[in-house]
Each structure stands twice: as structure tokens, then as C-alpha cells.
Short mmCIF file of C-alpha atoms in Angstrom, two decimals:
data_model
loop_
_atom_site.label_atom_id
_atom_site.label_comp_id
_atom_site.label_asym_id
_atom_site.label_seq_id
_atom_site.Cartn_x
_atom_site.Cartn_y
_atom_site.Cartn_z
CA UNK A 1 0.12 0.16 0.10
CA UNK A 2 1.70 3.14 -1.56
CA UNK A 3 0.56 6.64 -0.72
CA UNK A 4 0.76 8.63 -4.05
CA UNK A 5 -1.09 11.65 -3.33
CA UNK A 6 -2.13 13.73 0.22
CA UNK A 7 -4.73 16.76 -0.17
CA UNK A 8 -5.51 18.89 3.28
CA UNK A 9 -9.42 19.77 3.08
CA UNK A 10 -12.14 20.38 5.40
CA UNK A 11 -9.78 19.96 8.39
CA UNK A 12 -8.82 16.55 7.02
CA UNK A 13 -6.45 15.07 4.40
CA UNK A 14 -8.03 13.25 1.19
CA UNK A 15 -5.06 10.46 0.22
CA UNK A 16 -4.62 8.47 -2.37
CA UNK A 17 -2.83 4.92 -2.52
CA UNK A 18 -2.09 1.88 -4.82
CA UNK A 19 -1.40 -1.40 -3.83
CA UNK A 20 -1.28 -4.87 -5.49
CA UNK A 21 -4.65 -6.97 -5.16
CA UNK A 22 -4.46 -10.29 -4.81
CA UNK A 23 -8.49 -10.97 -5.74
CA UNK A 24 -8.21 -8.76 -8.64
CA UNK A 25 -4.49 -9.66 -10.02
CA UNK A 26 -3.43 -6.11 -10.81
CA UNK A 27 -2.39 -3.21 -9.64
CA UNK A 28 -5.49 -1.06 -7.78
CA UNK A 29 -5.84 2.64 -6.94
CA UNK A 30 -7.95 3.85 -4.08
CA UNK A 31 -8.57 7.28 -2.14
CA UNK A 32 -9.57 7.51 1.32
CA UNK A 33 -10.66 11.12 3.01
CA UNK A 34 -9.18 10.66 6.48
CA UNK A 35 -11.43 13.44 8.94
CA UNK A 36 -9.40 15.52 11.31
CA UNK A 37 -11.14 13.13 14.08
CA UNK A 38 -9.11 10.74 12.85
CA UNK A 39 -5.49 12.03 14.23
CA UNK A 40 -7.02 11.30 17.52
CA UNK A 41 -7.66 7.66 17.23
CA UNK A 42 -9.98 5.05 14.72
CA UNK A 43 -13.12 6.31 13.44
CA UNK A 44 -15.55 4.67 11.44
CA UNK A 45 -16.04 4.33 7.34
CA UNK A 46 -18.58 4.79 4.82
CA UNK A 47 -17.43 3.04 1.43
CA UNK A 48 -18.64 4.90 -1.92
CA UNK A 49 -18.93 2.86 -4.73
CA UNK A 50 -18.99 4.73 -7.99
CA UNK A 51 -21.10 4.28 -11.28
CA UNK A 52 -20.40 3.27 -14.95
CA UNK A 53 -16.97 4.55 -16.73
CA UNK A 54 -15.93 6.00 -13.06
CA UNK A 55 -13.01 5.66 -10.72
CA UNK A 56 -11.84 6.30 -7.41
CA UNK A 57 -11.41 10.71 -8.72
CA UNK A 58 -15.05 11.07 -9.31
CA UNK A 59 -16.68 10.94 -6.23
CA UNK A 60 -13.91 12.50 -4.18
CA UNK A 61 -13.93 15.63 -6.70
CA UNK A 62 -17.65 15.69 -7.15
CA UNK A 63 -19.84 15.00 -4.43
CA UNK A 64 -19.27 17.32 -2.16
CA UNK A 65 -19.01 14.78 0.77
CA UNK A 66 -15.54 15.36 2.70
CA UNK A 67 -16.83 18.65 4.69
CA UNK A 68 -20.07 16.72 5.83
CA UNK A 69 -17.43 13.57 6.88
CA UNK A 70 -15.47 16.10 8.70
CA UNK A 71 -18.68 17.25 10.23
CA UNK A 72 -19.63 13.49 11.77
CA UNK A 73 -16.10 12.35 12.22
CA UNK A 74 -16.19 9.67 9.56
CA UNK A 75 -13.91 8.12 6.94
CA UNK A 76 -14.71 7.87 3.04
CA UNK A 77 -13.33 5.07 1.03
CA UNK A 78 -13.84 5.50 -2.51
CA UNK A 79 -12.42 2.19 -4.51
CA UNK A 80 -12.49 1.91 -8.19
CA UNK A 81 -15.15 0.44 -10.23
CA UNK A 82 -12.84 -2.36 -11.66
CA UNK A 83 -9.41 -3.78 -12.43
CA UNK A 84 -7.13 -1.95 -14.40
CA UNK A 85 -3.91 -2.45 -16.41
CA UNK A 86 -2.39 -3.77 -19.73
CA UNK A 87 -3.20 -7.67 -18.70
CA UNK A 88 -6.97 -6.64 -17.60
CA UNK A 89 -9.17 -7.48 -20.43
CA UNK A 90 -11.48 -4.94 -21.79
CA UNK A 91 -14.11 -4.00 -23.68
CA UNK A 92 -12.67 -0.67 -25.49
CA UNK A 93 -15.58 0.25 -28.03
CA UNK A 94 -17.73 -0.25 -25.00
CA UNK A 95 -18.69 1.84 -22.14
CA UNK A 96 -20.61 -0.57 -19.91
CA UNK A 97 -18.89 -3.42 -20.34
CA UNK A 98 -14.90 -3.77 -19.10
CA UNK A 99 -12.65 -1.47 -17.45
CA UNK A 100 -14.71 0.41 -15.79
CA UNK A 101 -17.60 -1.56 -15.39
CA UNK A 102 -16.70 -4.31 -12.71
CA UNK A 103 -20.47 -4.21 -11.55
CA UNK A 104 -19.61 -5.48 -8.14
CA UNK A 105 -19.63 -9.12 -9.07
CA UNK A 106 -17.05 -12.22 -8.78
CA UNK A 107 -16.73 -12.87 -12.38
CA UNK A 108 -17.05 -16.93 -13.30
CA UNK A 109 -15.97 -16.42 -17.21
CA UNK A 110 -13.08 -16.35 -18.74
CA UNK A 111 -10.92 -14.06 -19.57
CA UNK A 112 -13.23 -11.89 -16.89
CA UNK A 113 -12.95 -14.39 -14.05
CA UNK A 114 -8.82 -13.29 -13.74
CA UNK A 115 -9.36 -9.95 -12.57
CA UNK A 116 -13.07 -9.06 -12.32
CA UNK A 117 -13.53 -10.04 -8.56
CA UNK A 118 -14.79 -6.84 -7.03
CA UNK A 119 -17.53 -8.52 -4.80
CA UNK A 120 -14.61 -9.75 -2.83
CA UNK A 121 -12.44 -6.73 -3.31
CA UNK A 122 -15.12 -4.00 -1.60
CA UNK A 123 -16.08 -6.35 1.05
CA UNK A 124 -13.26 -8.55 2.04
CA UNK A 125 -9.79 -7.27 0.64
CA UNK A 126 -9.80 -3.74 0.87
CA UNK A 127 -11.88 -3.35 4.75
CA UNK A 128 -9.48 -5.56 5.73
CA UNK A 129 -6.01 -3.94 4.41
CA UNK A 130 -7.35 -0.23 5.50
CA UNK A 131 -8.65 -1.81 8.92
CA UNK A 132 -4.77 -2.77 9.18
CA UNK A 133 -3.09 0.16 8.06
CA UNK A 134 -5.34 3.17 8.73
CA UNK A 135 -7.21 4.57 11.77
CA UNK A 136 -10.13 2.86 10.98
CA UNK A 137 -12.40 1.24 13.70
CA UNK A 138 -12.34 -2.56 12.55
CA UNK A 139 -15.40 -3.56 11.13
CA UNK A 140 -17.70 -0.49 11.71
CA UNK A 141 -18.62 0.40 8.21
CA UNK A 142 -21.53 1.36 6.44
CA UNK A 143 -22.13 1.24 2.35
CA UNK A 144 -23.24 3.72 -0.42
CA UNK A 145 -23.21 4.22 -4.31
CA UNK A 146 -24.41 5.78 -7.24
CA UNK A 147 -25.72 3.78 -10.32
CA UNK A 148 -24.02 0.51 -10.86
CA UNK A 149 -22.39 1.55 -7.77
CA UNK A 150 -25.39 2.05 -5.82
CA UNK A 151 -26.40 -1.52 -7.13
CA UNK A 152 -23.10 -2.71 -5.59
CA UNK A 153 -23.93 -0.91 -2.35
CA UNK A 154 -27.15 -2.36 -2.09
CA UNK A 155 -25.77 -6.06 -2.58
CA UNK A 156 -22.89 -5.86 -0.43
CA UNK A 157 -25.50 -5.02 2.18
CA UNK A 158 -27.92 -7.32 1.38
CA UNK A 159 -25.79 -10.14 1.02
CA UNK A 160 -23.67 -8.91 4.22
CA UNK A 161 -26.27 -7.75 6.60
CA UNK A 162 -23.76 -8.11 9.76
CA UNK A 163 -20.85 -6.42 7.71
CA UNK A 164 -22.69 -3.04 7.21
CA UNK A 165 -24.27 -0.68 9.69
CA UNK A 166 -26.13 0.94 6.97
CA UNK A 167 -27.07 0.86 3.19
CA UNK A 168 -28.07 3.77 0.94
CA UNK A 169 -27.80 4.99 -2.87
CA UNK A 170 -28.19 7.12 -5.46
CA UNK A 171 -30.17 6.44 -8.61
CA UNK A 172 -29.07 2.74 -7.99
CA UNK A 173 -29.55 -0.22 -10.78
CA UNK A 174 -32.14 -2.20 -8.67
CA UNK A 175 -32.77 -5.07 -10.64
CA UNK A 176 -29.97 -5.71 -13.36
CA UNK A 177 -31.34 -9.24 -14.21
CA UNK A 178 -34.17 -7.30 -16.44
CA UNK A 179 -32.14 -4.14 -17.68
CA UNK A 180 -30.07 -3.87 -20.58
CA UNK A 181 -26.90 -2.68 -18.32
CA UNK A 182 -27.21 -5.86 -16.44
CA UNK A 183 -27.83 -8.42 -18.81
CA UNK A 184 -25.40 -6.97 -20.80
CA UNK A 185 -22.39 -7.37 -17.64
CA UNK A 186 -23.84 -10.60 -16.26
CA UNK A 187 -23.63 -12.31 -19.43
CA UNK A 188 -19.93 -11.48 -19.98
CA UNK A 189 -18.98 -11.96 -16.31
CA UNK A 190 -21.65 -14.80 -15.29
CA UNK A 191 -22.43 -16.84 -17.93
CA UNK A 192 -25.54 -17.50 -19.64
CA UNK A 193 -27.34 -19.54 -16.90
CA UNK A 194 -29.68 -16.78 -15.42
CA UNK A 195 -30.39 -19.04 -12.61
CA UNK A 196 -26.93 -17.85 -11.11
CA UNK A 197 -27.68 -13.98 -11.94
CA UNK A 198 -30.24 -13.24 -8.87
CA UNK A 199 -27.05 -13.59 -6.31
CA UNK A 200 -26.04 -9.99 -7.87
CA UNK A 201 -29.47 -8.46 -7.82
CA UNK A 202 -30.99 -6.61 -5.27
CA UNK A 203 -34.59 -6.97 -6.09
CA UNK A 204 -34.08 -10.86 -5.86
CA UNK A 205 -31.96 -10.99 -2.95
CA UNK A 206 -34.66 -9.08 -1.21
CA UNK A 207 -37.26 -11.54 -2.74
CA UNK A 208 -35.11 -14.82 -1.33
CA UNK A 209 -34.94 -13.73 2.23
CA UNK A 210 -31.89 -11.32 2.49
CA UNK A 211 -32.93 -8.57 4.86
CA UNK A 212 -31.34 -5.30 6.35
CA UNK A 213 -32.29 -2.97 9.21
CA UNK A 214 -33.50 -0.41 6.51
CA UNK A 215 -32.16 1.10 2.89
CA UNK A 216 -32.38 4.62 1.69
CA UNK A 217 -32.86 5.42 -1.96
CA UNK A 218 -32.56 8.75 -3.88
CA UNK A 219 -33.46 8.68 -7.59
CA UNK A 220 -34.18 11.65 -9.77
CA UNK A 221 -37.19 11.59 -12.07
CA UNK A 222 -35.63 13.93 -14.71
CA UNK A 223 -32.85 10.73 -15.00
CA UNK A 224 -32.52 9.59 -18.82
CA UNK A 225 -31.81 6.33 -17.15
CA UNK A 226 -34.73 6.29 -15.22
CA UNK A 227 -37.02 6.75 -18.06
CA UNK A 228 -35.14 3.90 -20.19
CA UNK A 229 -35.95 1.28 -17.33
CA UNK A 230 -32.02 0.77 -16.46
CA UNK A 231 -32.60 1.64 -12.68
CA UNK A 232 -36.32 -0.36 -11.79
CA UNK A 233 -36.29 1.40 -8.38
CA UNK A 234 -40.21 0.55 -8.30
CA UNK A 235 -39.06 -3.74 -9.06
CA UNK A 236 -37.03 -3.46 -5.49
CA UNK A 237 -39.91 -1.33 -3.75
CA UNK A 238 -42.51 -4.03 -4.87
CA UNK A 239 -40.13 -6.48 -3.44
CA UNK A 240 -39.56 -5.05 -0.18
CA UNK A 241 -43.29 -4.21 0.53
CA UNK A 242 -44.11 -7.82 -0.13
CA UNK A 243 -41.81 -9.06 2.48
CA UNK A 244 -41.94 -6.05 4.76
CA UNK A 245 -38.13 -4.71 4.30
CA UNK A 246 -38.14 -0.87 5.11
CA UNK A 247 -37.14 0.94 2.08
CA UNK A 248 -37.18 4.85 2.07
CA UNK A 249 -37.36 5.23 -1.71
CA UNK A 250 -37.53 9.30 -2.44
CA UNK A 251 -37.91 10.08 -6.15
CA UNK A 252 -36.60 13.58 -6.44
CA UNK A 253 -38.10 15.75 -8.96
CA UNK A 254 -36.48 17.69 -11.71
CA UNK A 255 -33.24 15.78 -11.16
CA UNK A 256 -30.99 14.09 -13.17
CA UNK A 257 -28.56 11.21 -13.02
CA UNK A 258 -25.51 13.38 -12.51
CA UNK A 259 -23.14 14.66 -9.42
CA UNK A 260 -25.07 17.74 -9.18
CA UNK A 261 -27.87 15.64 -7.84
CA UNK A 262 -25.82 13.51 -5.49
CA UNK A 263 -24.02 16.55 -4.45
CA UNK A 264 -27.39 18.07 -3.48
CA UNK A 265 -28.49 15.25 -1.01
CA UNK A 266 -25.09 13.74 0.07
CA UNK A 267 -25.53 15.53 3.24
CA UNK A 268 -28.41 13.59 4.17
CA UNK A 269 -27.14 10.47 3.28
CA UNK A 270 -23.97 11.05 5.27
CA UNK A 271 -25.87 11.93 8.24
CA UNK A 272 -28.08 9.06 7.73
CA UNK A 273 -24.54 6.75 7.86
CA UNK A 274 -23.22 8.70 10.54
CA UNK A 275 -25.89 7.89 13.23
CA UNK A 276 -26.03 4.23 12.06
CA UNK A 277 -22.24 4.06 12.53
CA UNK A 278 -22.07 5.69 16.14
CA UNK A 279 -25.04 3.70 18.02
CA UNK A 280 -24.21 1.55 19.91
#
């Protein structure tokens, strides 16, 4: 783990690191915002998972989250969205498959299975590394994300209900087995046996018994991908309503899919996570 950048902001430090990932079999880059409270001792962490085409840099420069992290005394971890490197399989002519589009699954199909293991990376390898090397409280973490990363946040929490204190998402892909983005990536990464896809679909996980204490989702009603049927939050709401899984789905009029939308509500999400991270 090598620090390659450190910027002071909002009283803390936004640091960037590289390390060799064993599960992804490549060099990975990630960023961590450590609030000033971390100088006095370990703090809880919020993991932010970004969307298609992004890396660790998008949210840390556009969301405006760091000042709220300082207010509440929590760290924010910004992983990359996929493995990287010249030897990593890619679809150079597509933005929605390959590099920048890891979809937070464990790939089972060649050539992607050699590197595309983002689920293990964000749930196991990266937290273990950071809790050993940085002033983060062991096991005290929450997860959020945007679009593909919102999908990632939902499945990470639903598949590991004891691993995260809280979960939220902005414009998440809620039912990927039924949208074009999900079908394309799942076919490539997981194979054509669609019976295996539900393991990485929040709606299907809820239908099959996965539970968390609460889910907070914001989606914009002026979001082009909402209109195109890529996000399908109503499918998740129907699944949650059917089994009594608490879900606060806020459909925000006039907001799109961009970081302008995220920046408008990120403070509320961080306050929501901070309350859970500091409870008990």
C-alpha cells in the first residue's frame, strides 16, 4: 500500500493509494478521506462505490462529501470501479462492459474471471487492508454508491447484513437481471445461466430472504436512465413491500443522474450513515 497523493481539505486529508490486489490480480488505486478526528484515534468508515465509467476520482472531487464527513467524524473510502492494467480484459468500444464497469460481481467466465472480482475486493480485501493500515475502526462500516455503484452498495449490504451498519444509494440499478446494462455485464461476467444472476441483484436478493435494517434510496425523476428502464427502483420497492423490508425510496422531481444530484443530497446520506455508525 503506497500513498501517491495527499491533499488537506475540510480539516482532514484526502489521500490516494495504490496496492497490489490479490483478488483482482492487478494494481488497484483507491482514495480515502480521513477527517481530523482520525488524528485522535480510529473512526468509522463509509465506503462509496461509483458508477459506470468512473474511478476513485469522480466522487472525491464532485460529491462534496468531505465536509460532511468532517462534521460527523467519519472516513470515506473511494474504491475504483474495476480492475485496471494492460493485461486486464476489456471492451474498448463499450463504456458498459470491461474497465470502468466491474459491476461489483465475482466473475466466473473467462477472460474476466482472471481479474474481475470486485465483490470480494470491496467487501473483504480492501476493508481488511485499510483497517490494518489506517485509523479505521475494525468492522464499523457502512456503504453507499451511485448507479452501478448503488447496485453494488445494495448487494454488498444485503449479502452481508452483519458487515455494514447502514446502506444507501443514489440512482441505483435495482434489478439488473431485467435491464440492458445488467444483462450485458452478467452474461459476460457470470455466463448465460441466468439462474445464477440473482445472487447479484438487490431485488432478487430481497425476494429470496435477504434483509437489512433499512435502505435509503434517492432517484431523480429527470434521470434519462430512469426513463429508459435501466434503474427499476419500483421493482425493488415492490419486493421490499411484499416482505416487509424497510425501504425509503425518494423520487426527486427535476433531478438527473449526475453529481449535481448527488451533491444536493449527499449531506443527508452521510448524516444517515453517521447515526448508524455511531449507534451502540
